[in-house]
Amino acid sequence: MSVIDIFKRISLFVKPYKWLVVATLTLTLIGSLMAQVNAIVLNFTVDSINDLVNADKGLKDGINILIIISSILLGKEVMIILVQFGQKFFGQKLKICISQDLAQCVIEKVLTYRLAFFTKTGNEPGKLQTRIDRGVESLTRIVQNFFIDILPLLFSAVLALILMFKQNVYVGTVALVIVPIYFYITYLQAAKLKGWRTQHKDFREAKSHGIMTILESITVIKSFNREQIEGAKQLNLQKNITENQLRTRQTSFAFEGLKTFVEQIGVVLIIILTAFLVLSGVMTIGAIMFHIMLFNNVTAPTRQLHRIYDDFNDALIYANGFFEILDSDNEKEQSGKYKPETIKGELELRNVNFTYPNGTKALHNINMKIESGKITALVGLSGAGKSTIINLLDKFYEPTEGEVLLDGVSLKDWDTQYLRDNIGLVLQKNHIFDGTIEENIRYGNTEATDEEVVEAAKKAFLYEQVMALPNGFQSKATELSGGQQQRVAIARMFIKNPPIIFLDEPTASLDAIATEQIKNSIDAIKENRTVIIISHSLSQIIDSEMIYSLEKGEVREHGTHEECYAMNGVYRRIFDASARSLNIEKIAKTQMGV
């Protein structure tokens, strides 16, 4: 994106705050006018004192001049303080409001994207977070640079240049020639640093993602004593960042020295030219300092240009990533308009193939029918495609080929929000939000009453454990154990009370007694609902009215427990292995008292 493109995009966020822009620009213009006072007063002072000295007059005759000068300068400083306060306040308010709107806009947009967006290479959580944070930071810094920093300097420079030309066209021309040279050097500097800045952005994203990975995996890292290995990985990445920064600084310092040299050439030329004009009788002595101060006002923006241009280039780099996220309209979840009054719950997959965005082929020609009001189990080893089917049925992904239907209507035609309002999903590992236990349970139904929250907790066998806590339902949910957090997720499903339920290893993190309790509760809620369960629990598999066994993304067998077992295939191997792992034979002997 070019600077113009960025300004066009930012202007949409600036538009709601027009009055702040007008106020800032007005105060900027006043401040720029005030910035020229020192040069004008100095010119008047030098010439007036020079006249007094030439007339052999002393302090007594010049005291009025000093009083006038002091009054003007002090009055100007008071006005500048007020003007700068207003300008900076309005400018900062504009920056803060736009920062808020940019951040909220991208969050609201991201929430509308389908899961495929988040599984793409480069869209890992740490990298997305860095792109969003740095994008908002860089774009709001542009607003600050433009309205708070560069506009006052630019107005001041233009006014100073006008005054210089008005006083003497030759001196004005010298100032005018120096500025584009300075700009050109700054342009060359930016072009030289562009590649390193892009590389630095990639390093920062990788570092952020690496730190997040360490924090999420700290238990595994410590259990294997791999602190040094992980530290070495980060050190290597940090060295790359350091080397990149040093090369960037080295180049910047070289260009800064060249720009300072060009600026000083301008100062020397102004001094020589004004001195020549004074000696020629064209100017007064005061004009020398007058033009030097004005030239300083002209070059002030160019001295700030490097920092501002750096920010612009950072913004160009991070704006691309930021607006890529914002403009990923093709990643939006598609929604139909079909919203029937009642849902029977009959699901069907016809000739479904599915490949994840990273290229992994997960499903191959899946044909499956899930009858309404019945329990269907999906059985298979890890990677067989069980959870992928759940993702397709919940419309998290769309099939690469084939069709998924609910009650004979393609999921593409269903209203997505309505569909998910009528589906309950319990995963093997459910996310617990930062908040109270009550808030986390009520997440399943935000309109639920306190009584309904309590009832859901009881059904999930969580109530007694919650009431044993000092703050009861107002306790932090993140402080619960893994098994208790799983019960919170199951309580969400109870309080949602949907006609279709997907259970993906719902009791995997629970102990034996808790598993039995939850199984009883799940058995109760299964009645008259369409249930799909993924589980390695023999009891839950056997209870299913239909079983689909999968292997490498394909359906190998389907039927009842007895029918699938008799086929002597994948299902039988998994069932027998599960039975052996539980040592069923010894358990049976113990139960029989042998």
XYZ file of C-alpha atoms in Angstrom, residues 124-327:
204
model
C -1.293 -18.335 14.029
C -2.680 -16.547 17.123
C 0.637 -14.896 18.075
C 1.236 -13.599 14.547
C -2.323 -12.316 14.171
C -2.075 -10.547 17.506
C 1.194 -8.868 16.509
C -0.223 -7.779 13.154
C -3.317 -6.309 14.771
C -1.493 -4.584 17.638
C 1.311 -3.195 15.480
C -1.125 -2.249 12.738
C -3.318 -0.214 15.077
C -0.253 1.315 16.728
C 1.352 2.290 13.402
C -1.825 3.694 11.852
C -2.679 5.792 14.895
C 0.904 7.037 14.944
C 0.334 8.338 11.417
C -2.612 10.335 12.711
C -0.440 11.697 15.507
C 2.403 12.530 13.136
C 0.116 14.288 10.694
C -2.153 16.273 12.994
C 0.118 16.802 16.003
C 3.670 16.800 14.626
C 4.034 17.446 10.913
C 1.153 19.869 10.245
C 2.419 22.520 12.710
C 5.919 22.169 11.299
C 4.654 22.264 7.714
C 2.536 25.375 8.273
C 5.427 27.017 10.073
C 7.808 26.127 7.221
C 5.478 27.517 4.545
C 4.964 30.773 6.455
C 8.704 31.101 7.083
C 9.429 30.508 3.391
C 6.877 33.157 2.380
C 8.488 35.682 4.743
C 11.956 34.861 3.363
C 10.817 35.358 -0.240
C 9.041 38.560 0.730
C 12.246 39.893 2.310
C 14.567 38.720 -0.468
C 13.917 36.375 -3.367
C 17.522 35.104 -3.533
C 17.605 34.059 0.126
C 14.197 32.428 -0.265
C 15.426 30.508 -3.305
C 18.395 29.083 -1.356
C 16.016 27.775 1.319
C 13.660 26.386 -1.307
C 16.464 24.494 -3.107
C 17.838 22.854 0.065
C 14.521 21.319 1.148
C 13.927 18.971 -1.872
C 17.541 17.750 -1.646
C 16.900 16.848 1.991
C 13.648 15.120 1.014
C 15.376 13.122 -1.712
C 18.041 11.855 0.690
C 15.272 10.822 3.096
C 13.536 8.983 0.249
C 16.745 7.103 -0.583
C 17.131 6.226 3.088
C 13.607 4.795 3.254
C 14.138 2.757 0.086
C 17.385 1.344 1.498
C 15.754 0.351 4.784
C 12.487 -1.038 3.394
C 13.662 -4.656 3.080
C 15.186 -4.692 6.553
C 12.012 -3.234 8.040
C 9.913 -5.960 6.422
C 12.339 -8.579 7.742
C 12.159 -6.985 11.192
C 8.347 -7.276 11.078
C 8.592 -11.010 10.308
C 11.098 -11.492 13.142
C 8.825 -9.682 15.601
C 5.824 -11.812 14.610
C 7.902 -14.983 14.999
C 9.168 -13.811 18.397
C 5.654 -13.025 19.631
C 4.392 -16.411 18.443
C 7.408 -18.141 20.048
C 6.801 -16.503 23.422
C 3.126 -17.458 23.305
C 4.081 -21.051 22.481
C 6.472 -21.172 25.459
C 3.811 -19.860 27.833
C 1.223 -22.345 26.542
C 3.677 -25.276 26.694
C 5.548 -24.423 29.901
C 4.452 -27.634 31.672
C 5.710 -29.854 28.842
C 8.938 -27.848 28.557
C 9.697 -28.262 32.245
C 8.687 -31.915 32.375
C 11.276 -32.725 29.677
C 13.875 -30.252 31.013
C 13.930 -28.438 27.695
C 14.319 -24.908 29.088
C 17.760 -24.518 27.511
C 16.566 -25.673 24.087
C 13.626 -23.270 24.081
C 15.855 -20.491 25.413
C 18.347 -21.170 22.611
C 15.590 -20.919 20.006
C 14.551 -17.525 21.326
C 18.175 -16.397 21.613
C 18.782 -17.256 17.961
C 15.696 -15.312 16.950
C 16.701 -12.399 19.174
C 20.165 -12.351 17.582
C 18.553 -12.049 14.157
C 16.451 -9.144 15.433
C 19.523 -7.498 16.987
C 21.568 -7.865 13.802
C 18.700 -6.435 11.778
C 18.361 -3.472 14.148
C 22.103 -2.754 14.097
C 22.227 -2.752 10.294
C 19.188 -0.479 10.228
C 20.712 1.940 12.735
C 24.066 1.944 10.937
C 22.427 2.907 7.643
C 20.202 5.476 9.361
C 23.163 7.176 11.051
C 25.016 7.430 7.725
C 22.043 9.066 6.021
C 21.406 11.322 9.023
C 24.976 12.599 8.819
C 24.550 13.355 5.114
C 21.281 15.219 5.764
C 22.858 17.257 8.556
C 25.689 18.190 6.196
C 23.198 19.360 3.535
C 21.303 21.398 6.132
C 24.479 23.065 7.351
C 25.418 23.931 3.750
C 22.093 25.771 3.602
C 22.871 27.658 6.815
C 26.313 28.645 5.504
C 24.852 29.819 2.199
C 22.200 31.880 4.013
C 24.854 33.527 6.230
C 27.168 34.301 3.293
C 24.352 35.623 1.097
C 22.730 37.778 3.787
C 26.118 39.110 4.891
C 26.876 40.030 1.268
C 23.508 41.778 0.938
C 24.059 43.659 4.216
C 27.498 44.828 3.064
C 25.931 45.830 -0.253
C 23.409 47.974 1.573
C 20.436 45.903 0.450
C 19.640 44.550 3.934
C 20.015 45.632 7.521
C 22.132 43.685 10.051
C 19.004 42.336 11.719
C 18.106 40.564 8.484
C 20.981 38.105 8.988
C 19.503 36.637 12.185
C 16.004 37.088 10.771
C 16.746 34.813 7.811
C 18.734 32.282 9.839
C 15.813 31.839 12.256
C 13.331 31.614 9.403
C 15.542 29.045 7.659
C 15.514 27.070 10.907
C 11.688 27.077 10.735
C 11.895 25.861 7.142
C 14.303 23.017 7.941
C 12.598 21.998 11.185
C 10.102 19.742 9.351
C 12.934 18.153 7.398
C 14.815 17.440 10.617
C 11.698 15.671 11.896
C 11.081 14.058 8.545
C 13.286 11.020 9.217
C 11.354 9.977 12.305
C 8.015 10.690 10.685
C 9.004 8.962 7.461
C 10.212 5.985 9.504
C 6.794 5.802 11.107
C 5.158 6.015 7.715
C 7.266 3.145 6.425
C 6.492 1.075 9.519
C 2.841 1.860 8.918
C 3.164 0.816 5.278
C 4.581 -2.537 6.365
C 2.148 -3.222 9.200
C -0.797 -1.593 7.401
C -0.537 -4.232 4.690
C -0.870 -7.005 7.269
C -3.549 -5.130 9.203
C -5.697 -4.352 6.170
C -5.203 -7.888 4.834
C -7.011 -9.035 7.965
C -9.617 -6.285 7.606
C -10.180 -6.967 3.897
